[in-house]
């Protein structure tokens, strides 16, 4: 029998083996509770055909448990040996040879050398390999916990594996990669590897582990906890211990990982302190960085640190490569926090110095948000404020609304007692982003007073001209949200001059973000004053300057596009507004962690307007509801007014006409002091609702209150109202006014309908139908249904007089409840008053349309269920919804109504089948 090194004699050796053999050479017992991991056991199954399997990961990742589970199952098929090494074991061969001997392999005697280590001669290795090769079955040996770091041992083990003719499978369970030529094994497909990322528990495994410990978490909370520890099984077990017996485990789970003393002690003892001094120092001093790039590591630790970074690919620490950044790594969040805390404890001065060095490097590399995180960590607040202003990040604060990002985190932590003008500017921007215009104005006044009395210091301060330009633009944004339209216009001119002065006096300093923010504010102000052409031009220019390739943050471009969509929606350019709003939302995506972005809110207001004009009331309400979650309702009266118009239209569609009028009148009164043009626009909308409800005189009363009588929207609604009353001279006066002034798709469609109604009443059907045709062709690309459905009785009669045009424009009648314009045509010969068309509050879903098509084929409920692979009860639910939405109570009636609406094709060709 081979003997253990450094043992005094055979009897002592025998006694020791008898006591320790079970623990040292037996397969470990599985923990309780144990979570089976079939996906990893399947991966381990490949090791049955390879000479080497490497399970390399930090402590507490479940390496031993996984391999023990696999080995216990393998015992039934193949001889399997196991060696558990203790800390401090520095010789491989005595235990490996003893293990092979226990598996029936003839083994040579093993002798300890003068240095205390054990070596095998080449002849001994050859004899051992021959013994393995002659074994009747393939042998498997698991070496658990041995760090194969000596090149001589690695060469000997490699020789043994090469000459065992595939009859030996070696499984290394280790925290440190062996110094074997792993690249050769990979090239020969002779290696199975499992790393820390492979061993990470997924959510289902984490849930099973916690449930086994008596802890049940909500799925969302569980995912958050497991994401934080990256599936680290020891972290999950410590979390389970901390949560066991808690009354509200979901609430406590958020701090279970970060506040658990056991986890930190475990990481220090089992991961950090077992490293070499060089690696330990590297881990501590690079933990301040979010991303470990070669350039930053060199900045922090000098050029000699490059080889340590290169070795982080497969370390015994919690490090992962950064996707999309080859050669860069990052620490797991919980490990990073531990390292930073340990560095701050051991070397507080060095901790602050490294944060400042990293901040300087990030700022130099054009990464201001990362720099802000490091400056905030060491409470360098003056530098934080100066960097936010100098790096043109104020515009981002007022555009993106990302309350979980490093910029917002740093900006909101500025001490109130810090009265540097940059700090006041940042606090003013934060207040405005949260909808607090009063605090914003107070901070701006303080900043200007400080600038007048104490010039900026040279160190850690932004250029004075840049500070003044920043203050001026914030003031414009404040007035855009809270001031009058005239005040915002004046301040816009002042801010433009300040930005130009900053550009000329601060060489190399540019503020494209501030310029884009100012353009957004000036465009919105122009629209508040009724100048849509200027508003669109300013916003288009800003969108172009903030486009792809400009280097400007996506949130600023999303902000500009969202407001451009609002202007287009206000003017009736529905298709363009929808496209622009969707582009804005795509750019805003991912910044919803704490509040809706300003651009996102504006985009939803635009989409709500589009939905209303297309008679999709349910969608309109949804979009406005989302926009209202923004603290400042996207920051200006324009969107608030448009939101009130949308909500009033939704209320009117639901049958609450009086509530809709009350809403619009209240909004107009509120807007009158600061935005007379918007107040008039709200009164025009009230007149439209009155006209749609047949209250023509009341519509004219609303129009009499309009101060800007020349606005095209007022003229179009007045023309439609006079057409209803038969006052055709007044109609012509309004139409003549519109011909002399610029109009938009919405006003042009309404005026054409008024013109057609007049011509029809004057017995000129050819001209009437021509006007209707032009209106339909103009509205079709926009999907603009509302002027036709809410146009009053004369418009309904005009529509009823031309059924051919309605068949050509089936889009107009889709989604209608009650009598459609097509149905109204059946009453035209008797000159009956057609009922007013009501928009569809809720359209049919795709599944409901599919069921409707099967109903038209006269299939039974059971046959439809078989065709669609759904239950009979589900089919019945769809049928009930179809009948409700089409306002009918029988299937045949639903089919007829669907064909009238164009949902099933031409009604004339297939009407008989539904009879």
mmCIF file with all atom_site columns, N, CA, C and O in Angstrom, residues 816-819 835 838 840 842 844 879-890 893-894 897-898 901:
data_model
loop_
_atom_site.group_PDB
_atom_site.id
_atom_site.type_symbol
_atom_site.label_atom_id
_atom_site.label_alt_id
_atom_site.label_comp_id
_atom_site.label_asym_id
_atom_site.label_entity_id
_atom_site.label_seq_id
_atom_site.pdbx_PDB_ins_code
_atom_site.Cartn_x
_atom_site.Cartn_y
_atom_site.Cartn_z
_atom_site.occupancy
_atom_site.B_iso_or_equiv
_atom_site.pdbx_formal_charge
_atom_site.auth_seq_id
_atom_site.auth_comp_id
_atom_site.auth_asym_id
_atom_site.auth_atom_id
_atom_site.pdbx_PDB_model_num
ATOM 1   N N  . UNK A 1 816 ? -67.822 50.855 -36.027 1.00 0.00 ? 816 UNK A N  1
ATOM 2   C CA . UNK A 1 816 ? -68.945 51.736 -35.769 1.00 0.00 ? 816 UNK A CA 1
ATOM 3   C C  . UNK A 1 816 ? -69.992 51.026 -34.934 1.00 0.00 ? 816 UNK A C  1
ATOM 4   O O  . UNK A 1 816 ? -70.292 49.871 -35.156 1.00 0.00 ? 816 UNK A O  1
ATOM 5   N N  . UNK A 1 817 ? -70.598 51.718 -34.010 1.00 0.00 ? 817 UNK A N  1
ATOM 6   C CA . UNK A 1 817 ? -71.715 51.217 -33.233 1.00 0.00 ? 817 UNK A CA 1
ATOM 7   C C  . UNK A 1 817 ? -72.959 51.993 -33.648 1.00 0.00 ? 817 UNK A C  1
ATOM 8   O O  . UNK A 1 817 ? -72.931 53.205 -33.785 1.00 0.00 ? 817 UNK A O  1
ATOM 9   N N  . UNK A 1 818 ? -74.085 51.309 -33.839 1.00 0.00 ? 818 UNK A N  1
ATOM 10  C CA . UNK A 1 818 ? -75.296 51.981 -34.274 1.00 0.00 ? 818 UNK A CA 1
ATOM 11  C C  . UNK A 1 818 ? -75.338 52.102 -35.779 1.00 0.00 ? 818 UNK A C  1
ATOM 12  O O  . UNK A 1 818 ? -74.651 51.392 -36.508 1.00 0.00 ? 818 UNK A O  1
ATOM 13  N N  . UNK A 1 819 ? -76.152 53.016 -36.294 1.00 0.00 ? 819 UNK A N  1
ATOM 14  C CA . UNK A 1 819 ? -76.279 53.192 -37.737 1.00 0.00 ? 819 UNK A CA 1
ATOM 15  C C  . UNK A 1 819 ? -75.000 53.756 -38.310 1.00 0.00 ? 819 UNK A C  1
ATOM 16  O O  . UNK A 1 819 ? -74.484 54.763 -37.847 1.00 0.00 ? 819 UNK A O  1
ATOM 17  N N  . UNK A 1 835 ? -79.588 59.087 -37.856 1.00 0.00 ? 835 UNK A N  1
ATOM 18  C CA . UNK A 1 835 ? -79.021 59.161 -36.509 1.00 0.00 ? 835 UNK A CA 1
ATOM 19  C C  . UNK A 1 835 ? -77.543 59.497 -36.563 1.00 0.00 ? 835 UNK A C  1
ATOM 20  O O  . UNK A 1 835 ? -76.846 59.114 -37.491 1.00 0.00 ? 835 UNK A O  1
ATOM 21  N N  . UNK A 1 838 ? -72.024 57.009 -33.864 1.00 0.00 ? 838 UNK A N  1
ATOM 22  C CA . UNK A 1 838 ? -71.207 56.971 -32.656 1.00 0.00 ? 838 UNK A CA 1
ATOM 23  C C  . UNK A 1 838 ? -69.946 56.164 -32.902 1.00 0.00 ? 838 UNK A C  1
ATOM 24  O O  . UNK A 1 838 ? -70.004 55.120 -33.541 1.00 0.00 ? 838 UNK A O  1
ATOM 25  N N  . UNK A 1 840 ? -66.818 53.624 -32.213 1.00 0.00 ? 840 UNK A N  1
ATOM 26  C CA . UNK A 1 840 ? -66.688 52.363 -31.473 1.00 0.00 ? 840 UNK A CA 1
ATOM 27  C C  . UNK A 1 840 ? -65.713 52.550 -30.329 1.00 0.00 ? 840 UNK A C  1
ATOM 28  O O  . UNK A 1 840 ? -64.564 52.918 -30.539 1.00 0.00 ? 840 UNK A O  1
ATOM 29  N N  . UNK A 1 842 ? -64.653 50.175 -28.331 1.00 0.00 ? 842 UNK A N  1
ATOM 30  C CA . UNK A 1 842 ? -63.730 49.045 -28.226 1.00 0.00 ? 842 UNK A CA 1
ATOM 31  C C  . UNK A 1 842 ? -63.805 48.214 -29.494 1.00 0.00 ? 842 UNK A C  1
ATOM 32  O O  . UNK A 1 842 ? -64.879 47.718 -29.859 1.00 0.00 ? 842 UNK A O  1
ATOM 33  N N  . UNK A 1 844 ? -62.768 45.024 -32.183 1.00 0.00 ? 844 UNK A N  1
ATOM 34  C CA . UNK A 1 844 ? -62.612 43.583 -32.054 1.00 0.00 ? 844 UNK A CA 1
ATOM 35  C C  . UNK A 1 844 ? -61.141 43.205 -32.052 1.00 0.00 ? 844 UNK A C  1
ATOM 36  O O  . UNK A 1 844 ? -60.336 43.774 -32.807 1.00 0.00 ? 844 UNK A O  1
ATOM 37  N N  . UNK A 1 879 ? -67.740 35.012 -28.678 1.00 0.00 ? 879 UNK A N  1
ATOM 38  C CA . UNK A 1 879 ? -69.013 35.341 -29.332 1.00 0.00 ? 879 UNK A CA 1
ATOM 39  C C  . UNK A 1 879 ? -69.748 36.405 -28.531 1.00 0.00 ? 879 UNK A C  1
ATOM 40  O O  . UNK A 1 879 ? -70.317 37.366 -29.094 1.00 0.00 ? 879 UNK A O  1
ATOM 41  N N  . UNK A 1 880 ? -69.774 36.256 -27.198 1.00 0.00 ? 880 UNK A N  1
ATOM 42  C CA . UNK A 1 880 ? -70.448 37.264 -26.365 1.00 0.00 ? 880 UNK A CA 1
ATOM 43  C C  . UNK A 1 880 ? -69.804 38.640 -26.552 1.00 0.00 ? 880 UNK A C  1
ATOM 44  O O  . UNK A 1 880 ? -70.502 39.653 -26.644 1.00 0.00 ? 880 UNK A O  1
ATOM 45  N N  . UNK A 1 881 ? -68.479 38.672 -26.608 1.00 0.00 ? 881 UNK A N  1
ATOM 46  C CA . UNK A 1 881 ? -67.788 39.949 -26.812 1.00 0.00 ? 881 UNK A CA 1
ATOM 47  C C  . UNK A 1 881 ? -68.118 40.549 -28.167 1.00 0.00 ? 881 UNK A C  1
ATOM 48  O O  . UNK A 1 881 ? -68.284 41.770 -28.301 1.00 0.00 ? 881 UNK A O  1
ATOM 49  N N  . UNK A 1 882 ? -68.203 39.706 -29.203 1.00 0.00 ? 882 UNK A N  1
ATOM 50  C CA . UNK A 1 882 ? -68.528 40.188 -30.551 1.00 0.00 ? 882 UNK A CA 1
ATOM 51  C C  . UNK A 1 882 ? -69.920 40.815 -30.570 1.00 0.00 ? 882 UNK A C  1
ATOM 52  O O  . UNK A 1 882 ? -70.124 41.907 -31.119 1.00 0.00 ? 882 UNK A O  1
ATOM 53  N N  . UNK A 1 883 ? -70.891 40.135 -29.979 1.00 0.00 ? 883 UNK A N  1
ATOM 54  C CA . UNK A 1 883 ? -72.257 40.671 -29.963 1.00 0.00 ? 883 UNK A CA 1
ATOM 55  C C  . UNK A 1 883 ? -72.313 41.997 -29.217 1.00 0.00 ? 883 UNK A C  1
ATOM 56  O O  . UNK A 1 883 ? -73.005 42.933 -29.631 1.00 0.00 ? 883 UNK A O  1
ATOM 57  N N  . UNK A 1 884 ? -71.581 42.078 -28.092 1.00 0.00 ? 884 UNK A N  1
ATOM 58  C CA . UNK A 1 884 ? -71.587 43.321 -27.323 1.00 0.00 ? 884 UNK A CA 1
ATOM 59  C C  . UNK A 1 884 ? -70.956 44.467 -28.104 1.00 0.00 ? 884 UNK A C  1
ATOM 60  O O  . UNK A 1 884 ? -71.499 45.572 -28.155 1.00 0.00 ? 884 UNK A O  1
ATOM 61  N N  . UNK A 1 885 ? -69.818 44.208 -28.734 1.00 0.00 ? 885 UNK A N  1
ATOM 62  C CA . UNK A 1 885 ? -69.107 45.282 -29.432 1.00 0.00 ? 885 UNK A CA 1
ATOM 63  C C  . UNK A 1 885 ? -69.840 45.737 -30.689 1.00 0.00 ? 885 UNK A C  1
ATOM 64  O O  . UNK A 1 885 ? -69.735 46.908 -31.088 1.00 0.00 ? 885 UNK A O  1
ATOM 65  N N  . UNK A 1 886 ? -70.562 44.836 -31.343 1.00 0.00 ? 886 UNK A N  1
ATOM 66  C CA . UNK A 1 886 ? -71.314 45.206 -32.540 1.00 0.00 ? 886 UNK A CA 1
ATOM 67  C C  . UNK A 1 886 ? -72.730 45.660 -32.212 1.00 0.00 ? 886 UNK A C  1
ATOM 68  O O  . UNK A 1 886 ? -73.511 45.970 -33.121 1.00 0.00 ? 886 UNK A O  1
ATOM 69  N N  . UNK A 1 887 ? -73.084 45.693 -30.929 1.00 0.00 ? 887 UNK A N  1
ATOM 70  C CA . UNK A 1 887 ? -74.385 46.187 -30.461 1.00 0.00 ? 887 UNK A CA 1
ATOM 71  C C  . UNK A 1 887 ? -75.544 45.406 -31.074 1.00 0.00 ? 887 UNK A C  1
ATOM 72  O O  . UNK A 1 887 ? -76.551 45.978 -31.514 1.00 0.00 ? 887 UNK A O  1
ATOM 73  N N  . UNK A 1 888 ? -75.422 44.088 -31.130 1.00 0.00 ? 888 UNK A N  1
ATOM 74  C CA . UNK A 1 888 ? -76.487 43.215 -31.620 1.00 0.00 ? 888 UNK A CA 1
ATOM 75  C C  . UNK A 1 888 ? -76.669 42.092 -30.603 1.00 0.00 ? 888 UNK A C  1
ATOM 76  O O  . UNK A 1 888 ? -75.862 41.934 -29.684 1.00 0.00 ? 888 UNK A O  1
ATOM 77  N N  . UNK A 1 889 ? -77.761 41.291 -30.794 1.00 0.00 ? 889 UNK A N  1
ATOM 78  C CA . UNK A 1 889 ? -78.006 40.212 -29.835 1.00 0.00 ? 889 UNK A CA 1
ATOM 79  C C  . UNK A 1 889 ? -78.131 38.850 -30.489 1.00 0.00 ? 889 UNK A C  1
ATOM 80  O O  . UNK A 1 889 ? -78.500 37.879 -29.823 1.00 0.00 ? 889 UNK A O  1
ATOM 81  N N  . UNK A 1 890 ? -77.885 38.748 -31.815 1.00 0.00 ? 890 UNK A N  1
ATOM 82  C CA . UNK A 1 890 ? -77.938 37.452 -32.492 1.00 0.00 ? 890 UNK A CA 1
ATOM 83  C C  . UNK A 1 890 ? -76.744 37.312 -33.414 1.00 0.00 ? 890 UNK A C  1
ATOM 84  O O  . UNK A 1 890 ? -76.190 38.307 -33.918 1.00 0.00 ? 890 UNK A O  1
ATOM 85  N N  . UNK A 1 893 ? -77.314 38.722 -36.953 1.00 0.00 ? 893 UNK A N  1
ATOM 86  C CA . UNK A 1 893 ? -77.234 40.183 -36.944 1.00 0.00 ? 893 UNK A CA 1
ATOM 87  C C  . UNK A 1 893 ? -75.780 40.645 -36.863 1.00 0.00 ? 893 UNK A C  1
ATOM 88  O O  . UNK A 1 893 ? -75.402 41.645 -37.481 1.00 0.00 ? 893 UNK A O  1
ATOM 89  N N  . UNK A 1 894 ? -74.985 39.900 -36.118 1.00 0.00 ? 894 UNK A N  1
ATOM 90  C CA . UNK A 1 894 ? -73.566 40.252 -36.020 1.00 0.00 ? 894 UNK A CA 1
ATOM 91  C C  . UNK A 1 894 ? -72.877 40.130 -37.374 1.00 0.00 ? 894 UNK A C  1
ATOM 92  O O  . UNK A 1 894 ? -72.040 40.959 -37.749 1.00 0.00 ? 894 UNK A O  1
ATOM 93  N N  . UNK A 1 897 ? -73.969 43.092 -39.537 1.00 0.00 ? 897 UNK A N  1
ATOM 94  C CA . UNK A 1 897 ? -73.317 44.327 -39.099 1.00 0.00 ? 897 UNK A CA 1
ATOM 95  C C  . UNK A 1 897 ? -71.832 44.323 -39.458 1.00 0.00 ? 897 UNK A C  1
ATOM 96  O O  . UNK A 1 897 ? -71.287 45.338 -39.903 1.00 0.00 ? 897 UNK A O  1
ATOM 97  N N  . UNK A 1 898 ? -71.176 43.182 -39.306 1.00 0.00 ? 898 UNK A N  1
ATOM 98  C CA . UNK A 1 898 ? -69.752 43.104 -39.625 1.00 0.00 ? 898 UNK A CA 1
ATOM 99  C C  . UNK A 1 898 ? -69.515 43.378 -41.101 1.00 0.00 ? 898 UNK A C  1
ATOM 100 O O  . UNK A 1 898 ? -68.534 44.030 -41.490 1.00 0.00 ? 898 UNK A O  1
ATOM 101 N N  . UNK A 1 901 ? -69.792 47.017 -41.844 1.00 0.00 ? 901 UNK A N  1
ATOM 102 C CA . UNK A 1 901 ? -68.604 47.735 -41.369 1.00 0.00 ? 901 UNK A CA 1
ATOM 103 C C  . UNK A 1 901 ? -67.344 47.387 -42.137 1.00 0.00 ? 901 UNK A C  1
ATOM 104 O O  . UNK A 1 901 ? -66.262 47.905 -41.825 1.00 0.00 ? 901 UNK A O  1
#
